[in-house]
Short mmCIF file of C-alpha atoms in Angstrom, two decimals:
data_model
loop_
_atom_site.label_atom_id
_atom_site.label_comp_id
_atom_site.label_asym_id
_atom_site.label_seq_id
_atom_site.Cartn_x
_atom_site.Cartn_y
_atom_site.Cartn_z
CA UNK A 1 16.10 11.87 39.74
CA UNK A 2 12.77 12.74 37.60
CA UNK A 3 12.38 9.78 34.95
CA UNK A 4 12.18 13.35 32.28
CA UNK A 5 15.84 14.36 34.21
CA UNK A 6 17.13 10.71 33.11
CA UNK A 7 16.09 10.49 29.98
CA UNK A 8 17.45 13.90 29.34
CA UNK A 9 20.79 13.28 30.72
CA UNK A 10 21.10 10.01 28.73
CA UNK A 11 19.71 10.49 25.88
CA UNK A 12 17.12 7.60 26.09
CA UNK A 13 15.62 6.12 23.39
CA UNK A 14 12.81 3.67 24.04
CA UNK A 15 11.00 5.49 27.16
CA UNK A 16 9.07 9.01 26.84
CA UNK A 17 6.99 11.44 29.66
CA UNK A 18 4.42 13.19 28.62
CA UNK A 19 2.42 15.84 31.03
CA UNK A 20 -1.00 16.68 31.02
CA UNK A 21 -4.34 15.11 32.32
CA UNK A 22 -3.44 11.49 30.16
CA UNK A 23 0.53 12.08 30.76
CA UNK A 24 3.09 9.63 32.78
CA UNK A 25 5.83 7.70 31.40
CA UNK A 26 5.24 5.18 28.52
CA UNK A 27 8.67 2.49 27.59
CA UNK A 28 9.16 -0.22 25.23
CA UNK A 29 7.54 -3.38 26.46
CA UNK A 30 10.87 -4.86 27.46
CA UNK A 31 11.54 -1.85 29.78
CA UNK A 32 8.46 -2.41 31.13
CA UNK A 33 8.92 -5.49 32.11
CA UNK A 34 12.40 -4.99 33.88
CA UNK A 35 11.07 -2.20 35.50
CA UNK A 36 8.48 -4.14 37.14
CA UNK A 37 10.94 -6.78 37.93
CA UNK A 38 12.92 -4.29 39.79
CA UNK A 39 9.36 -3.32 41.67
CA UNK A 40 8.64 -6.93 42.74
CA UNK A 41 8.75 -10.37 41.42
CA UNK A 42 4.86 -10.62 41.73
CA UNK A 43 4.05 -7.45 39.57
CA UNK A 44 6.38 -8.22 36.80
CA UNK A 45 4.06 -11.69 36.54
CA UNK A 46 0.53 -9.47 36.83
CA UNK A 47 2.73 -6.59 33.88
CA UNK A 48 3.42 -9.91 32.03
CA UNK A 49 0.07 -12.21 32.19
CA UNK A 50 -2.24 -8.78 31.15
CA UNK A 51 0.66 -8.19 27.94
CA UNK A 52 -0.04 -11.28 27.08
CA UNK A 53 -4.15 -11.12 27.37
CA UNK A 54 -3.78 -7.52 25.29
CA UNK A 55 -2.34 -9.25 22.92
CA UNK A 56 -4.09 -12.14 22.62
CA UNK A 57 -7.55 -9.56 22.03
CA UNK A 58 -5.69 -7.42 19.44
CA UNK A 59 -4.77 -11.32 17.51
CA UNK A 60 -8.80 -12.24 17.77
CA UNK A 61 -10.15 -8.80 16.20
CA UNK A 62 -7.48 -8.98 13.43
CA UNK A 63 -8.30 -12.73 12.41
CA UNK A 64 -12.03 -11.93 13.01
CA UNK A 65 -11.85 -9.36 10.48
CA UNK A 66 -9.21 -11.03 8.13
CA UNK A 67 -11.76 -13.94 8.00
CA UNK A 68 -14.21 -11.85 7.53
CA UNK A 69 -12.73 -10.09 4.34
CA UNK A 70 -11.83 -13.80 2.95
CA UNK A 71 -15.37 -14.70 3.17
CA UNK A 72 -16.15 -11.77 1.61
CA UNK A 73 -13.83 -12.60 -1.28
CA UNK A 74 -15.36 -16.12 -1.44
CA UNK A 75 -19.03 -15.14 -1.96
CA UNK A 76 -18.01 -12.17 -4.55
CA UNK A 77 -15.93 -15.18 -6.76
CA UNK A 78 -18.90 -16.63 -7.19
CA UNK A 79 -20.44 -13.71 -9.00
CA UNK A 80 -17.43 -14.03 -10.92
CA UNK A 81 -17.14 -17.28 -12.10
CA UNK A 82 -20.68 -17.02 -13.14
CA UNK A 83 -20.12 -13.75 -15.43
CA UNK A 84 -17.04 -15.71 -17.12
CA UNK A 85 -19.27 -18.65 -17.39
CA UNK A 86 -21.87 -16.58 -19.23
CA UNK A 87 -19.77 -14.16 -21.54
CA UNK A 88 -16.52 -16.12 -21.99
CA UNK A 89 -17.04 -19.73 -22.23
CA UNK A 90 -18.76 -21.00 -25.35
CA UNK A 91 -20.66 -24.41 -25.00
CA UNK A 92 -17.87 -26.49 -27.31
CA UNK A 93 -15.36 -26.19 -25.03
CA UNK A 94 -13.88 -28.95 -23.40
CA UNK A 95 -13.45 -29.26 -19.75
CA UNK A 96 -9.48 -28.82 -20.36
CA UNK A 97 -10.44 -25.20 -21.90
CA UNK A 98 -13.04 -24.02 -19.36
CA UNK A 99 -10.73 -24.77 -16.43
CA UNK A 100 -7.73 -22.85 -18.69
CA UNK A 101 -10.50 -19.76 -18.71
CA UNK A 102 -11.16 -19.96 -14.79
CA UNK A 103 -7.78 -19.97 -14.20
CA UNK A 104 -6.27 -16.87 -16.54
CA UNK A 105 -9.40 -14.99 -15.19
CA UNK A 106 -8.32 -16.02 -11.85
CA UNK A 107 -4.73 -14.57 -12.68
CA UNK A 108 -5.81 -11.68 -14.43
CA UNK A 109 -6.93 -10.37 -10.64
CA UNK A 110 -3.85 -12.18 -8.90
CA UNK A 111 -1.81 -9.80 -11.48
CA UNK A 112 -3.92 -6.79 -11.13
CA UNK A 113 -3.18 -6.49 -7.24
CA UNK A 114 0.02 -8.84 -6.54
CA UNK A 115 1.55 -8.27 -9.61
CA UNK A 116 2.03 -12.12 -10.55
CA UNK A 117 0.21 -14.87 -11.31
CA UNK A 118 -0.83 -17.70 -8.94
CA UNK A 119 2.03 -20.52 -10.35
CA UNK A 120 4.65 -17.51 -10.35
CA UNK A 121 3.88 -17.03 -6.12
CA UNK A 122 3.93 -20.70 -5.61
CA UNK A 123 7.68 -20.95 -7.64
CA UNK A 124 8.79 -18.31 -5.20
CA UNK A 125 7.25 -19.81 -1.82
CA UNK A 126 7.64 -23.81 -2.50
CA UNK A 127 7.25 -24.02 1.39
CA UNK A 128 4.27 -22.12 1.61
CA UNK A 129 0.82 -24.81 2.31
CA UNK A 130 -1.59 -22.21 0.87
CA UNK A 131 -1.63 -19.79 -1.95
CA UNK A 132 -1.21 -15.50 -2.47
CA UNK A 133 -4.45 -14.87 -0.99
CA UNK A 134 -4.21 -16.72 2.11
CA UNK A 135 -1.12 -15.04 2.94
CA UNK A 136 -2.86 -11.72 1.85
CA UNK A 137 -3.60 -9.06 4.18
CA UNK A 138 -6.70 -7.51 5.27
CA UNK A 139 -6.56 -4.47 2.85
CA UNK A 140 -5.52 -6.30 -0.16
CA UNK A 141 -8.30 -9.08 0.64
CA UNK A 142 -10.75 -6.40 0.57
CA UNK A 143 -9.66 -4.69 -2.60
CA UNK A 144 -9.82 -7.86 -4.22
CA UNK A 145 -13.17 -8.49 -3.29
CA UNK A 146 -13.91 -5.18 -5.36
CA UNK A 147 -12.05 -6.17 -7.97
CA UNK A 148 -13.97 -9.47 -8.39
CA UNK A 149 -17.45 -7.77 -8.66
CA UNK A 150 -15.57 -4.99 -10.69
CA UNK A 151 -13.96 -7.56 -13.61
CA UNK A 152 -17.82 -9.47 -13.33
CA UNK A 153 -19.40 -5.79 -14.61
CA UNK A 154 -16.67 -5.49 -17.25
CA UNK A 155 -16.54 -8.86 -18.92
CA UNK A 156 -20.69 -8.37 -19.18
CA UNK A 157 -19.35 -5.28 -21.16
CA UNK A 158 -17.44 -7.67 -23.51
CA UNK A 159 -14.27 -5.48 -22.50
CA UNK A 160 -11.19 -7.21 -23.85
CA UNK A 161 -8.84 -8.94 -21.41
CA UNK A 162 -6.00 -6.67 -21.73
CA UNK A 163 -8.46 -3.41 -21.49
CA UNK A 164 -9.48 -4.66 -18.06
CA UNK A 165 -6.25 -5.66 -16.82
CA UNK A 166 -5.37 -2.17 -17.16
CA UNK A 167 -8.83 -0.99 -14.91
CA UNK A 168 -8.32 -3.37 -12.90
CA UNK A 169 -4.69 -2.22 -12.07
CA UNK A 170 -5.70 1.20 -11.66
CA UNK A 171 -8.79 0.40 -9.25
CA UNK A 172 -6.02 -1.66 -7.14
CA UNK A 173 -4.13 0.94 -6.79
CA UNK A 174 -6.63 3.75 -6.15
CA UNK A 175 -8.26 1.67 -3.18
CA UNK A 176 -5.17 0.51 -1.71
CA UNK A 177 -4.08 4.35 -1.48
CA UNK A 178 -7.36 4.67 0.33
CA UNK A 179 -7.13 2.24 2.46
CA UNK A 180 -3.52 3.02 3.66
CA UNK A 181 -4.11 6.60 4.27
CA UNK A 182 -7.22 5.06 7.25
CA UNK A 183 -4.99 2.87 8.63
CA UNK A 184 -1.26 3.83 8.32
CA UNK A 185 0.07 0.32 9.86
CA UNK A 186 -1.31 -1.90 6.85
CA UNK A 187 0.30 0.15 4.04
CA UNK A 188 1.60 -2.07 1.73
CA UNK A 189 3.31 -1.05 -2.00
CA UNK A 190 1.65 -3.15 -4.77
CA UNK A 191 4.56 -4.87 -6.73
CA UNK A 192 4.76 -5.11 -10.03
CA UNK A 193 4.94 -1.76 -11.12
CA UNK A 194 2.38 0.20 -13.55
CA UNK A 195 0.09 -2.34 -16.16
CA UNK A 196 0.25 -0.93 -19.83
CA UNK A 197 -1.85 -0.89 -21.96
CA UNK A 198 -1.81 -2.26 -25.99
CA UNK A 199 -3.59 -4.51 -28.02
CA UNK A 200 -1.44 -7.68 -27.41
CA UNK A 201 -1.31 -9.69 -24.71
CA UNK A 202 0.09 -10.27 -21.39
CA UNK A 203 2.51 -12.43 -21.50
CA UNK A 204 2.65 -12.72 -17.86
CA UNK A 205 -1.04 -14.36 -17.34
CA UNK A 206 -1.05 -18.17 -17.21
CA UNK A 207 -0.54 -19.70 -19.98
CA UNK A 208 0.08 -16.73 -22.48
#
């Protein structure tokens, strides 16, 4: 029996055949590895030791590039500190009130893309050694790289903080829908539902 006549007269689910010049038969990893079993002991180990190395290269490109991107992020906060340093901080402030500035600017862009602020993520994950944007992925770390130089342009435009929450939101969005529709695998819904925008406001930054 043709592996095609099988999975026709079973109705198989979890092996395919495809014909042409790049056809054969393709199964779930787990098939795979039974079926090699059933070969010989010694090919199931070779089926199993080059899974493993496959693997192993797909891990190294993805944390190449998610370290990358968090570099990336890194190097574009520091424009950003330094445009809230020069359009947002007067020089009576006390140290208590420039680190309360840093960190609703720094929550502003938390709420933008994650839809909460930094102490709101940490609440939810007490177990959790690092914060939102070491568990982000490699979409949302680039976005928010964007977003950094982005809300540095705007705050030189003396743009309110509740006008650029709302561009903010909306240039979030619009590159994450980008990004998704290149790379299907990393789509990922931004939470928090559509910003709104008034004159108040949001309650949901630190501190406010």
């Amino acid at each position: 029996m043709s592996p095609t006549k099988w999975i026709e007269g079973v109705n198989a689910i979890g092996i395919v055949t495809k014909s042409g010049r790049y056809g054969g038969t393709f199964a779930h990893s787990d098939i795979a590895f039974e079926f090699a079993s059933w070969i010989s002991a010694e090919f199931k180990l070779y089926i199993i030791k080059d899974y493993k190395r496959l693997k192993a290269d797909e891990n190294s490109r993805l944390s190449l590039g998610w370290n990358l991107n968090r570099e990336i992020t890194k190097l574009n906060y520091r424009i950003h500190t330094d445009a809230i340093k020069e359009n947002l901080i007067p020089p009576d402030l006390t140290s208590e009130q420039i680190s309360y500035t840093y960190a609703s600017e720094a929550d502003l862009l938390n709420v933008a893309l994650f839809g909460q602020t930094a102490r709101q993520w940490k609440d939810k994950n007490p177990d959790k050694r690092g914060n939102m944007r070491d568990e982000a992925n490699l979409n949302q770390l680039l976005v928010l790289a964007n977003m950094e130089s982005y809300n540095a342009v705007l705050i030189g435009q003396n743009k309110p903080q509740s006008e650029r929450l709302v561009s903010l939101r909306e240039l979030a969005v619009r590159q994450m829908r980008t990004l998704a529709t290149l790379d299907t695998t990393q789509i990922e819904a931004l939470p928090g539902g559509a910003c709104r925008q008034d004159t108040g406001t949001y309650p949901f930054l630190a501190g406010q």
